[in-house]
PDB file of C-alpha atoms and ligand atoms in Angstrom:
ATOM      1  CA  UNK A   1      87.739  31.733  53.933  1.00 61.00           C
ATOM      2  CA  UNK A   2      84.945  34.384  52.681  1.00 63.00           C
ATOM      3  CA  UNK A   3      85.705  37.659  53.967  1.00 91.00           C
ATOM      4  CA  UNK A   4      84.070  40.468  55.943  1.00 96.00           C
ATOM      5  CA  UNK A   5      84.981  44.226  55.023  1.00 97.00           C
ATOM      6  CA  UNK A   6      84.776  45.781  58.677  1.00 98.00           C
ATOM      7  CA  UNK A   7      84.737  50.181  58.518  1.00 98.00           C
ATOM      8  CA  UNK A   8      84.824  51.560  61.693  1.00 98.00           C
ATOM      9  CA  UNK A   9      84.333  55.466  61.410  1.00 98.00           C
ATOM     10  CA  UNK A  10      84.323  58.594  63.640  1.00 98.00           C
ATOM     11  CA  UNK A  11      83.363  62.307  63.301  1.00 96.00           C
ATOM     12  CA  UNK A  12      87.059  62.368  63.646  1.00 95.00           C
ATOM     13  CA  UNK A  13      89.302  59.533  61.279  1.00 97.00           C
ATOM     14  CA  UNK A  14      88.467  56.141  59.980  1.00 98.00           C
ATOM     15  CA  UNK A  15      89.409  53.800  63.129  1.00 98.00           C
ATOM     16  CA  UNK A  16      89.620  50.966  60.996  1.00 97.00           C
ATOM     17  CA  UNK A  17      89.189  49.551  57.576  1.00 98.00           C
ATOM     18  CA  UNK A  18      90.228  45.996  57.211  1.00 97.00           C
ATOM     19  CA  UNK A  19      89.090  42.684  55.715  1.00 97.00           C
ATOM     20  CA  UNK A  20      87.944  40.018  58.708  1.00 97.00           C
ATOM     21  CA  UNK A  21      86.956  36.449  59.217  1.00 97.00           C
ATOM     22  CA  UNK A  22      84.296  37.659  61.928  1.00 97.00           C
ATOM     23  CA  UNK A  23      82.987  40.665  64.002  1.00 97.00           C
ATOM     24  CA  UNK A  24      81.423  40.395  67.637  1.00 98.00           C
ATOM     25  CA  UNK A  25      79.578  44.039  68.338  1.00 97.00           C
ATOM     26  CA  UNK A  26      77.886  45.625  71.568  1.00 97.00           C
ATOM     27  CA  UNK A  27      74.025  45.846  70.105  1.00 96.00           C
ATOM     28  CA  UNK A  28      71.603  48.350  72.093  1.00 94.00           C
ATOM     29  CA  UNK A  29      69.720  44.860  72.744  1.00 92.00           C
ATOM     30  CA  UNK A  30      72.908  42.239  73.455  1.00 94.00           C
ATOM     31  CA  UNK A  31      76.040  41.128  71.812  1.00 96.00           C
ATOM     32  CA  UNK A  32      75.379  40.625  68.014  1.00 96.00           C
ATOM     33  CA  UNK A  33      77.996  38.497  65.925  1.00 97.00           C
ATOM     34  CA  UNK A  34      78.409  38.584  61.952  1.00 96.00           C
ATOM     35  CA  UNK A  35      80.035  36.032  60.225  1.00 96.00           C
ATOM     36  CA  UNK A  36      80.351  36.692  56.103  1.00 94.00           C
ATOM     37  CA  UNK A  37      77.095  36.198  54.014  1.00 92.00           C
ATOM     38  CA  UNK A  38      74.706  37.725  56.711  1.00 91.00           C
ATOM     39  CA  UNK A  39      71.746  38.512  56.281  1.00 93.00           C
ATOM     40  CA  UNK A  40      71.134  42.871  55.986  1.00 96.00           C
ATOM     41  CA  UNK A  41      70.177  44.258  59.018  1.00 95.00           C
ATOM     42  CA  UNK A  42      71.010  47.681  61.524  1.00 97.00           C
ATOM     43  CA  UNK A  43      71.875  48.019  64.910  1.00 97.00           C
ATOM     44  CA  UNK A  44      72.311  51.042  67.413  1.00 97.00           C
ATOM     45  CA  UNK A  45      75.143  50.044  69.580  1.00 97.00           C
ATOM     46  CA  UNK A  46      75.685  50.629  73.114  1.00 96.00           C
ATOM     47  CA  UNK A  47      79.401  52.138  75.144  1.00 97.00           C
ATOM     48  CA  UNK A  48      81.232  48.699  74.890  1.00 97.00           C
ATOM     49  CA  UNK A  49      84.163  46.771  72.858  1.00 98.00           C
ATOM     50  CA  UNK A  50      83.989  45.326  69.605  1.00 98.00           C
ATOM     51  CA  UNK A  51      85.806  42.434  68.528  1.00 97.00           C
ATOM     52  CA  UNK A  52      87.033  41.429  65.302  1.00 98.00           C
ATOM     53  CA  UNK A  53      89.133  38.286  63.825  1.00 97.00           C
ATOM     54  CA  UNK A  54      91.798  38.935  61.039  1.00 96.00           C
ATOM     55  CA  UNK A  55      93.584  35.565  60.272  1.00 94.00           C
ATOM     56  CA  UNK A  56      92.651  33.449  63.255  1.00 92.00           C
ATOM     57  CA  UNK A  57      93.695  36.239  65.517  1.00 96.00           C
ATOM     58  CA  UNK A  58      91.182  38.376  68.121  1.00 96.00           C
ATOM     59  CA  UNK A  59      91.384  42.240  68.143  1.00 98.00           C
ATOM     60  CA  UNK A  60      89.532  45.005  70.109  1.00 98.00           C
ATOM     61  CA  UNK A  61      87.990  48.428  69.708  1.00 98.00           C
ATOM     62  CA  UNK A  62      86.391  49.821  72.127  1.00 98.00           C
ATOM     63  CA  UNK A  63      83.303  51.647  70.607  1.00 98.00           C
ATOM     64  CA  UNK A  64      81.164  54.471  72.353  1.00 96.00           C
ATOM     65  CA  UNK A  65      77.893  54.724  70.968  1.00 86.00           C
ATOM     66  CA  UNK A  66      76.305  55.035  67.314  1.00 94.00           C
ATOM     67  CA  UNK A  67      75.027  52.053  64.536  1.00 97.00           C
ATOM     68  CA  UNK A  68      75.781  49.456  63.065  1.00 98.00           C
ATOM     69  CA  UNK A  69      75.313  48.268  58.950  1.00 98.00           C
ATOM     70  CA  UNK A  70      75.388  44.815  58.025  1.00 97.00           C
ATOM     71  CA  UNK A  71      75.096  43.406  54.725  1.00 92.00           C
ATOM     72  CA  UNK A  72      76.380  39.710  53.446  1.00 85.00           C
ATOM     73  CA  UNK A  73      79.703  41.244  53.262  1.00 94.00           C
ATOM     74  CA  UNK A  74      80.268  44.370  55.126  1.00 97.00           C
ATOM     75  CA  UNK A  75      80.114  45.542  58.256  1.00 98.00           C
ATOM     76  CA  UNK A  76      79.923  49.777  59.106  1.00 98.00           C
ATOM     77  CA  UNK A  77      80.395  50.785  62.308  1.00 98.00           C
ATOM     78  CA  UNK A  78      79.543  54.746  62.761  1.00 98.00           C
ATOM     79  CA  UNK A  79      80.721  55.539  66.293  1.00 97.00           C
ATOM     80  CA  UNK A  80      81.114  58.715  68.531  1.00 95.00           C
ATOM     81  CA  UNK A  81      84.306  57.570  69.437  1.00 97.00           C
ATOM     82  CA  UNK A  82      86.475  54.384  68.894  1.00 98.00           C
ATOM     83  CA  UNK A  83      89.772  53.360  69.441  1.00 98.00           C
ATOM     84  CA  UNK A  84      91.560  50.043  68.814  1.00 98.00           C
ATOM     85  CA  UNK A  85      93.150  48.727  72.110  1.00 98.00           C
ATOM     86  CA  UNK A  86      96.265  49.826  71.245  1.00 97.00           C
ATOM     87  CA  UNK A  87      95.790  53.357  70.590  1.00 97.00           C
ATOM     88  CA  UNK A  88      94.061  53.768  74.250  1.00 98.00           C
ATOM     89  CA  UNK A  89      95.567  56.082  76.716  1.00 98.00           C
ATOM     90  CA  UNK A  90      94.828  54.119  79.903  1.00 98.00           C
ATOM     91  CA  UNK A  91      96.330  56.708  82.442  1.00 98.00           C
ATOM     92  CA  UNK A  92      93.476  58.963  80.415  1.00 98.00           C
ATOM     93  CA  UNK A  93      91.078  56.374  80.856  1.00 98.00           C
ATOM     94  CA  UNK A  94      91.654  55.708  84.590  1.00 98.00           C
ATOM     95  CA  UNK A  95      91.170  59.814  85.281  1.00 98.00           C
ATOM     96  CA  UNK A  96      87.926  59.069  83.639  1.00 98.00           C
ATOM     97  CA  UNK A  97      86.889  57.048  85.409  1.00 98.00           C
ATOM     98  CA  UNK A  98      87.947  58.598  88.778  1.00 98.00           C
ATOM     99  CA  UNK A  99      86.210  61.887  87.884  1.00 97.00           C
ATOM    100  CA  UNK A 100      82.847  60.264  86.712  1.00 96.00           C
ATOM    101  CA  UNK A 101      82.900  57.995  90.316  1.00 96.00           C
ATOM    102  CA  UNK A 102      83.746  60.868  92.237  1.00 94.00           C
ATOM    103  CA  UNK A 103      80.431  62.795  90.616  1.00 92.00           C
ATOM    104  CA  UNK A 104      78.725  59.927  91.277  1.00 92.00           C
ATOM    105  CA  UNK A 105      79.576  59.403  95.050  1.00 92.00           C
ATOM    106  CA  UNK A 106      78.790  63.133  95.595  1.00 90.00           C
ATOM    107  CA  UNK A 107      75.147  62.931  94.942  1.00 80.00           C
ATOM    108  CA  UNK A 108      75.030  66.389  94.551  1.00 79.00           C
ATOM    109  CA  UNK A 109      71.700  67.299  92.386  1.00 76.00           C
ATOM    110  CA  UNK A 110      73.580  69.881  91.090  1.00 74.00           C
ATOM    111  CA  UNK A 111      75.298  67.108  88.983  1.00 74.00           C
ATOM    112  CA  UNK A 112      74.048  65.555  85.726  1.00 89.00           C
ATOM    113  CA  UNK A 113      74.203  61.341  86.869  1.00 90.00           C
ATOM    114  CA  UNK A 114      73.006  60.211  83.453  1.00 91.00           C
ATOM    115  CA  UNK A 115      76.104  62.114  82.262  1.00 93.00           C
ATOM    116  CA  UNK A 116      78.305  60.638  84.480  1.00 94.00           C
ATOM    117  CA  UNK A 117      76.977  56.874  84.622  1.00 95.00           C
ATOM    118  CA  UNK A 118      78.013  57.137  80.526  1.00 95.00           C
ATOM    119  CA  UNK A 119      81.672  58.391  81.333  1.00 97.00           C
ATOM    120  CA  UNK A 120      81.767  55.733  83.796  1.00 98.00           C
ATOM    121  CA  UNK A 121      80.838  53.047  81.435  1.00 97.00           C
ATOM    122  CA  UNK A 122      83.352  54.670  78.867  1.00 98.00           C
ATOM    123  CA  UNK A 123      86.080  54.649  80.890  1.00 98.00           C
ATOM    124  CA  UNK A 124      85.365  51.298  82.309  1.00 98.00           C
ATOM    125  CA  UNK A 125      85.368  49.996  78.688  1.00 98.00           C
ATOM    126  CA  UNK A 126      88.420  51.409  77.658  1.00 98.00           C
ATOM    127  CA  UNK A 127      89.900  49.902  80.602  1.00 98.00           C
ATOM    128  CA  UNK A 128      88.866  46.350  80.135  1.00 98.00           C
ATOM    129  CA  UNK A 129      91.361  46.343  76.994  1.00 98.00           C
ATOM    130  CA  UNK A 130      94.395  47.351  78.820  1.00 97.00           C
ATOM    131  CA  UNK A 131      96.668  44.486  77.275  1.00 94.00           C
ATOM    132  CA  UNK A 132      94.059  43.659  74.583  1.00 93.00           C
ATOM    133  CA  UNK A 133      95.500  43.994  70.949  1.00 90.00           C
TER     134      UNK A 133
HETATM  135  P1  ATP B   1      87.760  62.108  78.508  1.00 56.84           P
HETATM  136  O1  ATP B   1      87.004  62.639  79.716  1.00 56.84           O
HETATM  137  O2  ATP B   1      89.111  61.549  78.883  1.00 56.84           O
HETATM  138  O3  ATP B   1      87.785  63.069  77.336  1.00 56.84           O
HETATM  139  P2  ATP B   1      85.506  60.787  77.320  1.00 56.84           P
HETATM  140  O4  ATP B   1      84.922  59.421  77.545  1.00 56.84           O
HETATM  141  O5  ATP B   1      84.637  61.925  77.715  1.00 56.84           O
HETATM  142  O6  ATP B   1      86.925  60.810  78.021  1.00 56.84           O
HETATM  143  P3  ATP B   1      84.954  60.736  74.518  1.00 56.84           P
HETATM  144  O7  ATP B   1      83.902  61.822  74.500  1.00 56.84           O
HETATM  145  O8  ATP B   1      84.481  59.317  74.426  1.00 56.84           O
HETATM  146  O9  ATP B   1      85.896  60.928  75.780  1.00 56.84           O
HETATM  147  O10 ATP B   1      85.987  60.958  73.316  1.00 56.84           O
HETATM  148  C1  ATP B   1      86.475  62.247  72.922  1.00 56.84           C
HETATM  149  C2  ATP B   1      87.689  62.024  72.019  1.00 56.84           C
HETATM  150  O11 ATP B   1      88.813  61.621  72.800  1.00 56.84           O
HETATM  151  C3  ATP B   1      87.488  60.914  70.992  1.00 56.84           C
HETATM  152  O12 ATP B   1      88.203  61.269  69.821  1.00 56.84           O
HETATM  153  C4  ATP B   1      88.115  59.692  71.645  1.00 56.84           C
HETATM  154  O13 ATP B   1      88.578  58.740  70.687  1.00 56.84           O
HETATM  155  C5  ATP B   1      89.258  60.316  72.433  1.00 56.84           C
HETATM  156  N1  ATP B   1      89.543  59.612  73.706  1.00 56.84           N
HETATM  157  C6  ATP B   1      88.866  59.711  74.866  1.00 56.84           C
HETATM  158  N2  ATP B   1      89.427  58.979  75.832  1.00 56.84           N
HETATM  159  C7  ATP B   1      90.489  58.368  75.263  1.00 56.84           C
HETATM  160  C8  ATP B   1      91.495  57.468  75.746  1.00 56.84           C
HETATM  161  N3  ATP B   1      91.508  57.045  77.009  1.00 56.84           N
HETATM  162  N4  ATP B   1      92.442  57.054  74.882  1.00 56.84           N
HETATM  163  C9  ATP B   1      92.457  57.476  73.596  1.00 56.84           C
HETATM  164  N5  ATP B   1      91.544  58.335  73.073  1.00 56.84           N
HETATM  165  C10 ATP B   1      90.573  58.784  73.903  1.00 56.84           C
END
């Protein structure tokens, strides 16, 4: 079968770099999927998890954030963060999400809620791969 080149890149390290039979991402407007020879087109993507298949087989990388490049046969991700499901630290993840509920509850003005709604969604992400590969 054809194949995709899928780059995932961070401020930080190159997430992922890998040749892929498909790739489902989190568009600003809905879930976009690209199979190989698609036509060329950008996205901003929202906090959410992006999946990929690599011989038959579903993976998962959370993604927080950033674009999207597709051409027939490539697709960039530039994110500010991603991790594959594997390299998540899900005690991390579930402080997250703790600390962003707990500013949330607490309705004090003082605190920024836009701020916190995005943690919240972050952490909630990462969670939703614990067990993912
Ligand atoms: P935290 O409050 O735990 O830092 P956060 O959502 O504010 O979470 P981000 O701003 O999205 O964190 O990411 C900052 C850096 O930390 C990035 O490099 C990201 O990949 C990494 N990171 C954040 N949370 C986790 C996690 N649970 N597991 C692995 N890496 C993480």
């Amino acid at each position: 079968m054809a194949a995709l080149r899928l780059d995932i890149v961070t401020p930080d390290c190159v997430v992922l770099s890998k040749d892929v039979e498909y790739v489902g991402a989190p568009g600003l407007l809905g879930e976009f999927g690209v199979l190989p020879g698609h036509i060329p087109f950008i996205s901003a993507l929202s906090v959410g998890v992006l999946h990929y298949k690599r011989e038959g087989k579903s993976h998962y990388v959370f993604v927080s954030g950033g674009f999207a490049e597709v051409s027939e046969d490539t697709v960039t991700v530039l994110a500010e963060s991603a991790e594959q499901a594997h390299q998540i630290d899900f005690s991390r993840a579930e402080e997250a999400r703790k600390r962003a509920q707990a500013r949330l509850d607490a309705k004090n003005e003082d605190h920024d809620f836009k701020r916190a709604s995005f943690a919240l969604a972050r952490s909630v992400s990462r969670l939703s791969l614990r067990g993912r590969d």
